[in-house]
PDB file of C-alpha atoms in Angstrom:
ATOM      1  CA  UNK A   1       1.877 -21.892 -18.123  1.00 71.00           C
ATOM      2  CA  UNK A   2      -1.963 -21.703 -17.188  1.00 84.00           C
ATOM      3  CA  UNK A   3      -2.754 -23.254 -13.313  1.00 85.00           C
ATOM      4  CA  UNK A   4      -6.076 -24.828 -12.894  1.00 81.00           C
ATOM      5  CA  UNK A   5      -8.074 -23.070 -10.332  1.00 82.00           C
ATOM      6  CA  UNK A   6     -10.776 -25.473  -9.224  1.00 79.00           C
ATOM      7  CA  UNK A   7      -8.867 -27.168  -6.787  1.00 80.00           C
ATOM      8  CA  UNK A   8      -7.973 -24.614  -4.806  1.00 88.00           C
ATOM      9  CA  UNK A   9      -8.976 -21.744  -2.281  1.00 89.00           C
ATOM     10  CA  UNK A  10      -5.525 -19.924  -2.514  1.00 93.00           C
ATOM     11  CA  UNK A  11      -3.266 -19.203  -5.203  1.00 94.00           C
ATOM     12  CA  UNK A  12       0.075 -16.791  -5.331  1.00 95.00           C
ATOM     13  CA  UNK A  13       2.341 -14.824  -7.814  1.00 96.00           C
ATOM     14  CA  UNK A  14       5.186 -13.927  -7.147  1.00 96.00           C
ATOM     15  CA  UNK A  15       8.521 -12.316  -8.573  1.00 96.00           C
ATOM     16  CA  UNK A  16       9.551 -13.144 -11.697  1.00 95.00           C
ATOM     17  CA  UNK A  17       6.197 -13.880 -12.484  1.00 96.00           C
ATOM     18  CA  UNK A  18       6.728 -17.222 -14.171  1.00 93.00           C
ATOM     19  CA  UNK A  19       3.602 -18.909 -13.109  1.00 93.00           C
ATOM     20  CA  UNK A  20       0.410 -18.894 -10.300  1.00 94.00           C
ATOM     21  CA  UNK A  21       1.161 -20.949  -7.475  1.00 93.00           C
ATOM     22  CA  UNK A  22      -1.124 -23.063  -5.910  1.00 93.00           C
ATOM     23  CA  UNK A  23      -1.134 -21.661  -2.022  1.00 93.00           C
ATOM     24  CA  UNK A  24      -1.810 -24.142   1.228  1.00 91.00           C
ATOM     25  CA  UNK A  25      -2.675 -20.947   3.539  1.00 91.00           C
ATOM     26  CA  UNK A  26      -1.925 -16.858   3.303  1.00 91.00           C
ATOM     27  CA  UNK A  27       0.249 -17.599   5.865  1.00 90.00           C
ATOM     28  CA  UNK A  28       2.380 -19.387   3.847  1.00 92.00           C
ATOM     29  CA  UNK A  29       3.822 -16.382   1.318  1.00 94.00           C
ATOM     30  CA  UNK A  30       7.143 -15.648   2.730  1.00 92.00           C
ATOM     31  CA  UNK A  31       8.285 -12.730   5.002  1.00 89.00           C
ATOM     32  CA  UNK A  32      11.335 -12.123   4.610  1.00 89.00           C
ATOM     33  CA  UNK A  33      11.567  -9.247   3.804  1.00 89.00           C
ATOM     34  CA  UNK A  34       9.153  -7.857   4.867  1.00 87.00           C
ATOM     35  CA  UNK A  35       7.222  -6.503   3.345  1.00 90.00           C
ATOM     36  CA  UNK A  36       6.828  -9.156   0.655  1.00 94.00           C
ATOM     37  CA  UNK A  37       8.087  -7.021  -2.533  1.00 96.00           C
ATOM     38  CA  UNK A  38       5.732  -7.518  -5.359  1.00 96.00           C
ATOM     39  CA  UNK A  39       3.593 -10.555  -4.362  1.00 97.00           C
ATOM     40  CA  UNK A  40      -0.276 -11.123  -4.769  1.00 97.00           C
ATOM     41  CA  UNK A  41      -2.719 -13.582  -3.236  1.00 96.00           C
ATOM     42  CA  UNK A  42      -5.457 -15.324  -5.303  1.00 95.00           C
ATOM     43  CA  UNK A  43      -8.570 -15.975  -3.575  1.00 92.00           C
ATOM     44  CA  UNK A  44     -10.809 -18.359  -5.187  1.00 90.00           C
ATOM     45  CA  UNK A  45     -14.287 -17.906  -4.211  1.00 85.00           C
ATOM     46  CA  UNK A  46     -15.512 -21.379  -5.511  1.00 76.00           C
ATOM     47  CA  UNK A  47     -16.019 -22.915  -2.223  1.00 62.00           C
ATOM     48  CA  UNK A  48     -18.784 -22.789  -0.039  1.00 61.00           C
ATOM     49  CA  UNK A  49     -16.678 -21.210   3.719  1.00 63.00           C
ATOM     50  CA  UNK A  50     -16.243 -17.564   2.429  1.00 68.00           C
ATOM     51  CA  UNK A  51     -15.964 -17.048   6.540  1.00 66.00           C
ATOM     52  CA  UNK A  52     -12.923 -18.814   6.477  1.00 70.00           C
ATOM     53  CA  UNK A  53     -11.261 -17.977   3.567  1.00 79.00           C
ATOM     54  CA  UNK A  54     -12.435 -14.419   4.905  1.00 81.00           C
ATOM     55  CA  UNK A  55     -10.548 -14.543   8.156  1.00 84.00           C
ATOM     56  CA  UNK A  56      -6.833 -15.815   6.731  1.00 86.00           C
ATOM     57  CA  UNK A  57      -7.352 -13.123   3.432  1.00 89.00           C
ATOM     58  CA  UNK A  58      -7.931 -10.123   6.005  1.00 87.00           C
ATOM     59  CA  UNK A  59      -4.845 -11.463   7.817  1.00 87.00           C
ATOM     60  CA  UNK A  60      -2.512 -11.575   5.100  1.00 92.00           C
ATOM     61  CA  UNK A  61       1.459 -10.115   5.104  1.00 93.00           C
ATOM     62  CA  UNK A  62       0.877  -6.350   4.644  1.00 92.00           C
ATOM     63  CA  UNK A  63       1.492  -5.263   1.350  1.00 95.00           C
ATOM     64  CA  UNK A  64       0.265  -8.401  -0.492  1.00 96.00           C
ATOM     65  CA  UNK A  65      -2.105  -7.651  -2.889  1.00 96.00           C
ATOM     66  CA  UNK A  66      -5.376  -9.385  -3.280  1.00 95.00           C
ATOM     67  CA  UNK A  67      -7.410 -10.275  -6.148  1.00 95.00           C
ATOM     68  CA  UNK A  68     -10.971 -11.985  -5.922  1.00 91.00           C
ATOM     69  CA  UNK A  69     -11.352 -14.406  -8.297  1.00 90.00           C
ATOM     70  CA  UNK A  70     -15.911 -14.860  -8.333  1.00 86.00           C
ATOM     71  CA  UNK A  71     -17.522 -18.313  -8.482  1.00 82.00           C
ATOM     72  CA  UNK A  72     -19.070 -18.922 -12.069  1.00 80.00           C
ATOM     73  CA  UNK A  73     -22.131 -17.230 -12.901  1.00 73.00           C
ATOM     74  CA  UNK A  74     -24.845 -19.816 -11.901  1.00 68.00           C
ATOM     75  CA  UNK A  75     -23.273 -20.421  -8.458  1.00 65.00           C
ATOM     76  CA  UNK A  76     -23.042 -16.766  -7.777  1.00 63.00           C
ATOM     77  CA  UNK A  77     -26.151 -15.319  -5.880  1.00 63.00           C
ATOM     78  CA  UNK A  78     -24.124 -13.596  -2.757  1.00 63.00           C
ATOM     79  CA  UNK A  79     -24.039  -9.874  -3.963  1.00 67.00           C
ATOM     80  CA  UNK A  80     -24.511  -8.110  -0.757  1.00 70.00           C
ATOM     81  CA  UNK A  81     -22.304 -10.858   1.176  1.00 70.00           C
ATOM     82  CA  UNK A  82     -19.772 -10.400  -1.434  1.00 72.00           C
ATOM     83  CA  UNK A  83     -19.813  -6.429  -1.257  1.00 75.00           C
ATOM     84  CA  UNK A  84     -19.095  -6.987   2.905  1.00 73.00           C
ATOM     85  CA  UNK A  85     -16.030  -8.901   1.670  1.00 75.00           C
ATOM     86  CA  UNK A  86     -14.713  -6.596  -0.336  1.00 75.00           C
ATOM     87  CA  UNK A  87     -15.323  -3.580   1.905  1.00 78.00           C
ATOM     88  CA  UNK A  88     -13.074  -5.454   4.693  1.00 82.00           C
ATOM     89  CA  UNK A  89     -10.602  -7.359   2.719  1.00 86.00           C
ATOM     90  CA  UNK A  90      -9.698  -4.560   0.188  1.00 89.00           C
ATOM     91  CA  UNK A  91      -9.006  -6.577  -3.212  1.00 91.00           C
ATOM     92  CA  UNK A  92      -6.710  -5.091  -6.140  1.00 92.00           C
ATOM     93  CA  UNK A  93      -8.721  -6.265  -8.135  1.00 91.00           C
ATOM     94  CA  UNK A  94     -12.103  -8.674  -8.724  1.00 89.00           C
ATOM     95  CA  UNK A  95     -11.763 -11.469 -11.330  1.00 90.00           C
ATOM     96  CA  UNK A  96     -14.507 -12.939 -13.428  1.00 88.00           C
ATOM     97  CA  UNK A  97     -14.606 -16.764 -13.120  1.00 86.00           C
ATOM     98  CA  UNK A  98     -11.427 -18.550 -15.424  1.00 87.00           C
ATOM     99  CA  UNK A  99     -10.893 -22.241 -14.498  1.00 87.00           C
ATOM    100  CA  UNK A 100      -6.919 -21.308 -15.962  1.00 88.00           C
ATOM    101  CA  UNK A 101      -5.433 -18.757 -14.754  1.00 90.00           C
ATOM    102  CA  UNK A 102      -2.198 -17.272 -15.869  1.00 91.00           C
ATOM    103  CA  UNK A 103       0.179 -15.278 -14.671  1.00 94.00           C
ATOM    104  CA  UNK A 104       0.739 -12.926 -17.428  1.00 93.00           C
ATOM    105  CA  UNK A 105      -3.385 -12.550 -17.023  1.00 92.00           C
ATOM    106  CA  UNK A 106      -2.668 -10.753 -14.034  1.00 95.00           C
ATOM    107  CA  UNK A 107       0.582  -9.021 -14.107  1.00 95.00           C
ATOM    108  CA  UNK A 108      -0.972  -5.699 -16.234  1.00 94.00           C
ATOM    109  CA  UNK A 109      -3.509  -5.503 -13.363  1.00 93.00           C
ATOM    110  CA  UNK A 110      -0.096  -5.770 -10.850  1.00 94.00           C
ATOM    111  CA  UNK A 111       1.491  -3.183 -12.500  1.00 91.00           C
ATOM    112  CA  UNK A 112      -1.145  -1.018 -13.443  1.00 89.00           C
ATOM    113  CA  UNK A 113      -1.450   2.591 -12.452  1.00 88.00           C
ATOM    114  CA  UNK A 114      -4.607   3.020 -10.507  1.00 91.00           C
ATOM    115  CA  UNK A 115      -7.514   5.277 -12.156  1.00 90.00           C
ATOM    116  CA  UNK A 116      -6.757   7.476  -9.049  1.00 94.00           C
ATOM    117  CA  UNK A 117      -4.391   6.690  -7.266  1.00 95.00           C
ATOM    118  CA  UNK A 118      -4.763   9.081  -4.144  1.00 96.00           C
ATOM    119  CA  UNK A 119      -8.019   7.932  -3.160  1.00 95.00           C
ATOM    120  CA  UNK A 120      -6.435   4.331  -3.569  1.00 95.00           C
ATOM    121  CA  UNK A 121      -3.529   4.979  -1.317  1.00 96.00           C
ATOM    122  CA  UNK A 122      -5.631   6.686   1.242  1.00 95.00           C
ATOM    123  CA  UNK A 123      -8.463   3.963   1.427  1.00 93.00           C
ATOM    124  CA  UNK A 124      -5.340   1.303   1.667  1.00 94.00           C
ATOM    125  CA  UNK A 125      -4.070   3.488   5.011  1.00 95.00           C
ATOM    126  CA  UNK A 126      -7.299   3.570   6.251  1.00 93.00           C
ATOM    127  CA  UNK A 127      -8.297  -0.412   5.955  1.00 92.00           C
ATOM    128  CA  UNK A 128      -4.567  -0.438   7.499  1.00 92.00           C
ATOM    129  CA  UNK A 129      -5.251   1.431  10.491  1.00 91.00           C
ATOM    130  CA  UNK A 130      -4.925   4.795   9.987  1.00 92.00           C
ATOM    131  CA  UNK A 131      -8.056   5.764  11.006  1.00 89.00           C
ATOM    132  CA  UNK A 132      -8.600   9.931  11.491  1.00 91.00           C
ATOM    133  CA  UNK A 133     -10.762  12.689  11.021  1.00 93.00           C
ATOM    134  CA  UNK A 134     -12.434  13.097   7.291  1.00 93.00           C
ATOM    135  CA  UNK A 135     -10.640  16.423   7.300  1.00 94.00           C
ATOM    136  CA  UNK A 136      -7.422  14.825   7.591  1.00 94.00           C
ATOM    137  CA  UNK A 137      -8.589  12.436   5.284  1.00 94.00           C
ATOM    138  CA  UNK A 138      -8.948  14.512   2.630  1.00 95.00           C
ATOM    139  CA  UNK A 139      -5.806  16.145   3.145  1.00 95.00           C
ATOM    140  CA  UNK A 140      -4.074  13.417   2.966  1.00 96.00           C
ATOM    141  CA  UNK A 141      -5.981  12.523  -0.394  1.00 96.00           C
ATOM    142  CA  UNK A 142      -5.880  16.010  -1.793  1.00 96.00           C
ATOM    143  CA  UNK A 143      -1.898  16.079  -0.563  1.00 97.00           C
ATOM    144  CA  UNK A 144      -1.116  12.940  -2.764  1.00 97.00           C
ATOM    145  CA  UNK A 145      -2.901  14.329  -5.762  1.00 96.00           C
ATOM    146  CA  UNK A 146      -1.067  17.491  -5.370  1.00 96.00           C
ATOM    147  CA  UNK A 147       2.138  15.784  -5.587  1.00 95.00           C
ATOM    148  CA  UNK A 148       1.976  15.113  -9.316  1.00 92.00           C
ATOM    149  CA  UNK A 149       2.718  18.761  -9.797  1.00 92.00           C
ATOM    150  CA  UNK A 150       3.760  20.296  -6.701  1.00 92.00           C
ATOM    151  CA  UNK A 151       6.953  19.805  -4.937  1.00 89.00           C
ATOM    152  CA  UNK A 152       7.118  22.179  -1.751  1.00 93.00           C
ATOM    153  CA  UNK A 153       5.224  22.554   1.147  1.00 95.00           C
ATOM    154  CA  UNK A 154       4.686  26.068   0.387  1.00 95.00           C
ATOM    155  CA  UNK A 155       3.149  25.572  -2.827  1.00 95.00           C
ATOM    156  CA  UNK A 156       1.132  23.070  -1.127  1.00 95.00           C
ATOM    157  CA  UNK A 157       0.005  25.069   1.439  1.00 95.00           C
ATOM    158  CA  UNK A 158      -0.893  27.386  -1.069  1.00 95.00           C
ATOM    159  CA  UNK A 159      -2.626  25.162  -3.306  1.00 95.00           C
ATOM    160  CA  UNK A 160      -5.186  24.505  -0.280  1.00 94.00           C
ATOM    161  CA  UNK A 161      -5.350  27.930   1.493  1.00 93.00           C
ATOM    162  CA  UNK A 162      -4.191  27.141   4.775  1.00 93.00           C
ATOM    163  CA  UNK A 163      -0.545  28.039   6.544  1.00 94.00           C
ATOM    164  CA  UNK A 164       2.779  25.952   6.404  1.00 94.00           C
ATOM    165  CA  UNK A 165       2.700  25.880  10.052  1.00 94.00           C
ATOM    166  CA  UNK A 166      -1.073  25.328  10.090  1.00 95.00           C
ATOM    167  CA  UNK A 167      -0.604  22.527   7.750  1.00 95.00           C
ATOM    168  CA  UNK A 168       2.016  20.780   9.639  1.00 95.00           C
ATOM    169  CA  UNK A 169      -0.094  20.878  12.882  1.00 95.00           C
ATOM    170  CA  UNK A 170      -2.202  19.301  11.279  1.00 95.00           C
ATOM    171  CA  UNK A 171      -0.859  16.314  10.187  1.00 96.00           C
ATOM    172  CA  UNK A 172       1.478  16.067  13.422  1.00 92.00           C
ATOM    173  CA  UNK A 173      -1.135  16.432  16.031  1.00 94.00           C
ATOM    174  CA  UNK A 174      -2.890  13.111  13.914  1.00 94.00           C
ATOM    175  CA  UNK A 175       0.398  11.437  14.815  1.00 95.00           C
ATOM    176  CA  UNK A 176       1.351  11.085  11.116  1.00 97.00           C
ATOM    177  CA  UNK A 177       4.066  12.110   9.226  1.00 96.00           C
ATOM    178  CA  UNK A 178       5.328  15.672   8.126  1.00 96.00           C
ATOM    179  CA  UNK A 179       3.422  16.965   4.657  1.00 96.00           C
ATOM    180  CA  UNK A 180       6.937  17.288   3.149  1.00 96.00           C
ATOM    181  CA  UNK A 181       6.999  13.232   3.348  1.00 97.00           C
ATOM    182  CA  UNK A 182       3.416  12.853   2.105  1.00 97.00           C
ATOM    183  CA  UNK A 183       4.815  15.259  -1.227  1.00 96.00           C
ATOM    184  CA  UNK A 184       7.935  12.546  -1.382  1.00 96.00           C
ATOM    185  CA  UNK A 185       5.781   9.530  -1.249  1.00 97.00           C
ATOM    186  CA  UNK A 186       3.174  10.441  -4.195  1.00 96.00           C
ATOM    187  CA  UNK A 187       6.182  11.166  -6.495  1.00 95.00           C
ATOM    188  CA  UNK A 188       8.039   8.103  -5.288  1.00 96.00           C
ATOM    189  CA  UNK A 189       4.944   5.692  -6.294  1.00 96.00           C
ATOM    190  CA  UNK A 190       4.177   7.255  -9.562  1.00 96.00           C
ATOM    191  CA  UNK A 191       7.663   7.006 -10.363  1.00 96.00           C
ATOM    192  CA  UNK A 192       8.215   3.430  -9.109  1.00 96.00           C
ATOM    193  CA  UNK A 193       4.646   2.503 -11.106  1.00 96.00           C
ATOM    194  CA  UNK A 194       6.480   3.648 -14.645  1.00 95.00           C
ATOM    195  CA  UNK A 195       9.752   2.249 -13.747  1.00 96.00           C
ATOM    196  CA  UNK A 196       7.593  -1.095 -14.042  1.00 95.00           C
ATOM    197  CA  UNK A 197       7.273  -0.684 -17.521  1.00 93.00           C
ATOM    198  CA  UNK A 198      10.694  -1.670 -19.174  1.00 89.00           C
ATOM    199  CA  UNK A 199      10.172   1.191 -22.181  1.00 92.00           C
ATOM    200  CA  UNK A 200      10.613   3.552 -19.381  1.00 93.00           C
ATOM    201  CA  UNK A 201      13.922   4.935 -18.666  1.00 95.00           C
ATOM    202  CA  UNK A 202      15.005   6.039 -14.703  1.00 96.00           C
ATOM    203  CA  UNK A 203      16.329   9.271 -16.742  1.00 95.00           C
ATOM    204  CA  UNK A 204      13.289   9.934 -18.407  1.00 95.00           C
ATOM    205  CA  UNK A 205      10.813   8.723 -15.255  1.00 96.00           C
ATOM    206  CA  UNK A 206      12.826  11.076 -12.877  1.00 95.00           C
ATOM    207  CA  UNK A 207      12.861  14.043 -15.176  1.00 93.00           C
ATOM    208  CA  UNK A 208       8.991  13.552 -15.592  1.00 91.00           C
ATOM    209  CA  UNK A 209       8.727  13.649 -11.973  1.00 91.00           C
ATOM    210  CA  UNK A 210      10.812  16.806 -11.608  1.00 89.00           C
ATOM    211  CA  UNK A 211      14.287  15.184 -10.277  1.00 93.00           C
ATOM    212  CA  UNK A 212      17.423  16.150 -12.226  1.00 94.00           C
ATOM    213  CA  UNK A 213      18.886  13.100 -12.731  1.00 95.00           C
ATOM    214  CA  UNK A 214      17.760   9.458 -12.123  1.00 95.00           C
ATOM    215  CA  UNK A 215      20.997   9.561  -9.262  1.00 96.00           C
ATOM    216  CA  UNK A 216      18.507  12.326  -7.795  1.00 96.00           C
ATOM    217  CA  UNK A 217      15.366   9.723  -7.985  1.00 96.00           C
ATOM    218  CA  UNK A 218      17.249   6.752  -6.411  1.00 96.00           C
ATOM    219  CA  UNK A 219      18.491   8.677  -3.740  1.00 96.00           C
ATOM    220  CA  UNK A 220      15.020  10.332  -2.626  1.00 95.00           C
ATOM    221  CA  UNK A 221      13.648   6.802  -3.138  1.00 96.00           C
ATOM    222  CA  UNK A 222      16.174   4.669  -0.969  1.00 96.00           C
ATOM    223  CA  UNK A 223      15.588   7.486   1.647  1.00 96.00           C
ATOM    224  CA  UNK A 224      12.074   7.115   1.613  1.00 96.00           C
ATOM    225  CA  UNK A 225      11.559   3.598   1.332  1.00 96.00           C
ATOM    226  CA  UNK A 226      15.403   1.833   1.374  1.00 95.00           C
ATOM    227  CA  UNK A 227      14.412   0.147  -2.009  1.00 95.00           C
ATOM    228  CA  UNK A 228      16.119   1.344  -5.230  1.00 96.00           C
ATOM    229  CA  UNK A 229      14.425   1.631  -8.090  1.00 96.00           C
ATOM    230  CA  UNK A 230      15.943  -1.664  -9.834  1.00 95.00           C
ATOM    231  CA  UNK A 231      13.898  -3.456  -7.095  1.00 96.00           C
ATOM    232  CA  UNK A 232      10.907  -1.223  -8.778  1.00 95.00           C
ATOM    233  CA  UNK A 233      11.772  -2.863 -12.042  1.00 94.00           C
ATOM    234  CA  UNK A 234      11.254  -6.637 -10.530  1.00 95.00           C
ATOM    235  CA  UNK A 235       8.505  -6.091  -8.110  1.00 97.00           C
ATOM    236  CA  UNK A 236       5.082  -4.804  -8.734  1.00 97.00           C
ATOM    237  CA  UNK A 237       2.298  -3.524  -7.843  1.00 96.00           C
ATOM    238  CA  UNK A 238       2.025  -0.504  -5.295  1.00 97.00           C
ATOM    239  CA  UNK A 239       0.693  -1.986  -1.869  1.00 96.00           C
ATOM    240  CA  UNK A 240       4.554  -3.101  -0.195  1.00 97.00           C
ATOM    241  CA  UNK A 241       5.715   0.571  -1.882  1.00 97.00           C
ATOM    242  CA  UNK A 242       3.434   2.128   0.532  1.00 97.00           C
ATOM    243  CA  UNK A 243       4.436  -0.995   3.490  1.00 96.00           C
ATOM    244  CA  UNK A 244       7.998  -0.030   3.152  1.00 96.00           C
ATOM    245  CA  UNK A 245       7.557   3.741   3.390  1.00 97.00           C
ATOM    246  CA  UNK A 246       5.319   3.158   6.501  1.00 96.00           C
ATOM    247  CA  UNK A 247       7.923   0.832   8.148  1.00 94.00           C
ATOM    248  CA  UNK A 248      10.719   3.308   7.009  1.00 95.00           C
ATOM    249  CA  UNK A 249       8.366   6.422   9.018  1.00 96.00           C
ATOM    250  CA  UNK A 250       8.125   4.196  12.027  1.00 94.00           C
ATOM    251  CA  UNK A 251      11.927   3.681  12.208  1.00 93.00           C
ATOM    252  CA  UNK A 252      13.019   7.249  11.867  1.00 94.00           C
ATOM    253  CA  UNK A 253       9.921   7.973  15.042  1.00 93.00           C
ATOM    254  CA  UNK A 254       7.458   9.802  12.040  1.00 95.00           C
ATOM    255  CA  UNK A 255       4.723   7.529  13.213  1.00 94.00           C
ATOM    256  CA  UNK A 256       3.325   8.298  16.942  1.00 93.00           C
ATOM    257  CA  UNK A 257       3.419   5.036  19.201  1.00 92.00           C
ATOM    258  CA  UNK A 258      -0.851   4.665  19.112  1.00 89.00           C
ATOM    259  CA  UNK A 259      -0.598   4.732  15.523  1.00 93.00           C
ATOM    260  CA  UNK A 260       2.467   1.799  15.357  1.00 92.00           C
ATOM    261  CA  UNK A 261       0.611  -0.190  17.689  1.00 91.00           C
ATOM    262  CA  UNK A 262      -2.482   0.249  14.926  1.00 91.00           C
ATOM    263  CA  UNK A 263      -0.266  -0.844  11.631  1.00 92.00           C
ATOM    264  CA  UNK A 264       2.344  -3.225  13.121  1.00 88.00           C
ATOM    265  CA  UNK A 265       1.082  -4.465  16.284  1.00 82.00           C
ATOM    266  CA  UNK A 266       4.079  -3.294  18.586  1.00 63.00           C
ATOM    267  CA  UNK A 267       5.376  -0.382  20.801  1.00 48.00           C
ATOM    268  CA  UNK A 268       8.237   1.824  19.293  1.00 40.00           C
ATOM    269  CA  UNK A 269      12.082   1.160  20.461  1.00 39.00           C
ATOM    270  CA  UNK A 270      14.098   3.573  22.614  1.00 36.00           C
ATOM    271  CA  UNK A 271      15.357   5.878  20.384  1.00 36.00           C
ATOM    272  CA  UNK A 272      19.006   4.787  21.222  1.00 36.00           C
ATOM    273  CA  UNK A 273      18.722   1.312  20.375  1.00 36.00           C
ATOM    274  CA  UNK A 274      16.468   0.900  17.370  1.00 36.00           C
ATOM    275  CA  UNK A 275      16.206  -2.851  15.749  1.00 36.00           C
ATOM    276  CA  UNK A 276      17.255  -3.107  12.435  1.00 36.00           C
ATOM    277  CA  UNK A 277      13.588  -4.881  11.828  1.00 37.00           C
ATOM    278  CA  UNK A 278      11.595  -3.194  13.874  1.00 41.00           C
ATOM    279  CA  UNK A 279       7.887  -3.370  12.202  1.00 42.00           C
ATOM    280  CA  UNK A 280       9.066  -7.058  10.791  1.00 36.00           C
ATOM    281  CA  UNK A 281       6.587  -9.064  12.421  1.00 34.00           C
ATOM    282  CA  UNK A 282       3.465  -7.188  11.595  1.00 36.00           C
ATOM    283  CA  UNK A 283       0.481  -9.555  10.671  1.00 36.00           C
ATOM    284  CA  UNK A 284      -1.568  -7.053   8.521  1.00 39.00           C
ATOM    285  CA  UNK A 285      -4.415  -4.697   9.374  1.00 40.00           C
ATOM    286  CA  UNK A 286      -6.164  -5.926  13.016  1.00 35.00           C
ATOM    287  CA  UNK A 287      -8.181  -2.902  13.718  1.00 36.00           C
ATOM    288  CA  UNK A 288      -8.693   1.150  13.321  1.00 35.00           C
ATOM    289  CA  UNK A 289      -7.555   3.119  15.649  1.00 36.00           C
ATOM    290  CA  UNK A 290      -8.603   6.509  15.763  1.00 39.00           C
ATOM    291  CA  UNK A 291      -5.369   8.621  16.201  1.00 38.00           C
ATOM    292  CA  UNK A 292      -6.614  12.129  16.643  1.00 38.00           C
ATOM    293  CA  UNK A 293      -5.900  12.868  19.991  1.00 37.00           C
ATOM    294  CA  UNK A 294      -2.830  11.638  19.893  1.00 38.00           C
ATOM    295  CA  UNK A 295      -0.662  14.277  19.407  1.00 39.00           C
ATOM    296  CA  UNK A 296       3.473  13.588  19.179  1.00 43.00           C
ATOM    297  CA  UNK A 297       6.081  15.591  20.548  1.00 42.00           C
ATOM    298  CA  UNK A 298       7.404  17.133  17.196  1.00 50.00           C
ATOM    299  CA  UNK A 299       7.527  20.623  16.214  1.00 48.00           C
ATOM    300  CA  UNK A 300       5.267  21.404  12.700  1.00 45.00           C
ATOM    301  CA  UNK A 301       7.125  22.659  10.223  1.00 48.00           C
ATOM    302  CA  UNK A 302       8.453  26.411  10.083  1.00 40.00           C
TER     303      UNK A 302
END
């Protein structure tokens, strides 16, 4: 079933991807849970207040994807204005003009593994908050990419001629978490991108991604993220993969309190009494926060 776009500014899919919804408001996609597994936003740019629609698309859930659906051709003359959108709203993807849209139009773009998906991820943190040094940056990136192949922090240490130790400072001192987790997390999303396709098998996904078993794969990917990898096989897209594991790092005290404050707007629980929801009323990406100075009381690791 195709929805007519032309009369109106927001439009949704979500899970099971029967149809596009028309959307009042951003604010409107549920959040509960939160994240919001597997959803995307529509943002028609056919009317004239790109400001506004600007303001509620920067502000959407975390973890909803966006895509940018562009005014026809002849009432299109806003490159530069467009290119500021993009750079702050951070779109999945950019649509040409369709006055019907479909949702099986736009689940292969949903599911679809990035071209590189390290520099994706990292870019995504970074719009989200987590703002550091290009240094870090590019460990971070180079980390990710790594993971496809490597799957210790001595190999990866290895792999980009520094120490464990010096390695684990590293990412500590910038208030994020360990490199170990940063391995864990590029498997995890590669995996849970395949596991979208139903010709793929957990057996044969986790023995690409050098598990054992698919019992092995479930279990690093519920520790990780507490989502299982059926949930992988409803939900998709990669943005709430990458929500969850940041809400999961911030309950287990991975994330320092500066850079909480950055992703999910609030101050970290005593450590005795943590809330079973405590990043759940995070309103998306307010502003960067430059986190290197902000060293946390862990040890690196030995």
């Amino acid at each position: 079933m195709k929805t007519h776009t032309s009369d109106h500014r927001f439009l949704a899919l979500f899970p099971p991807y029967r149809g596009v919804e028309p959307l009042e408001h951003p604010t409107s996609i549920p959040t509960d849970p939160l994240p919001p597994r597997g959803a995307a936003l529509i943002w028609n740019l056919l009317g004239e207040d790109w400001g506004g629609g600007f303001r509620a698309v920067r502000n959407r859930p975390p973890g909803v994807a966006l895509f940018v659906l562009l005014p026809p051709a002849n009432r299109f003359d806003g490159m530069e204005r467009l290119l500021d959108l993009m750079e702050h709203c951070r779109p999945h993807s950019v649509l040409p003009h369709m006055s019907l849209l479909a949702a099986e139009e736009l689940v292969p773009l949903l599911k679809g593994l990035p071209a590189d998906l390290p520099s994706e991820v990292s870019e995504y943190l970074r719009w989200r908050g987590v703002e550091v040094d290009m240094d870090t940056r590019r460990l971070i990136r180079k980390t990710l990419e790594l993971s496809d192949e490597l799957r210790t922090v001595s190999g990866l240490a290895r792999s980009l001629y520094v120490s464990r130790r010096a390695l684990g400072r590293r990412f500590m001192s910038r208030g994020l978490p360990v490199p170990s987790h940063w391995l864990h997390l590029g498997r995890i999303l590669r995996a849970s991108l395949r596991l979208q396709h139903p010709e793929a098998t957990l057996h044969s996904v986790a023995c690409e991604m050098g598990y054992p078993d698919g019992f092995a794969l479930s279990n690093q990917m519920y520790r990780l993220t507490r989502l299982r990898p059926s949930i992988m096989r409803e939900c998709f897209g990669w943005e709430w993969i990458v929500e969850a594991w940041l809400n999961q790092e911030g309950l287990e005290g991975n994330l320092s309190p500066i850079l909480l404050r950055a992703l999910f707007g609030e101050e970290p629980s005593a450590p005795s009494a943590p809330p079973p929801r405590l990043l759940a009323t995070g309103t998306g990406p307010v502003r960067r926060v430059n986190v290197a100075e902000r060293p946390t009381p862990r040890q690196p690791e030995g």
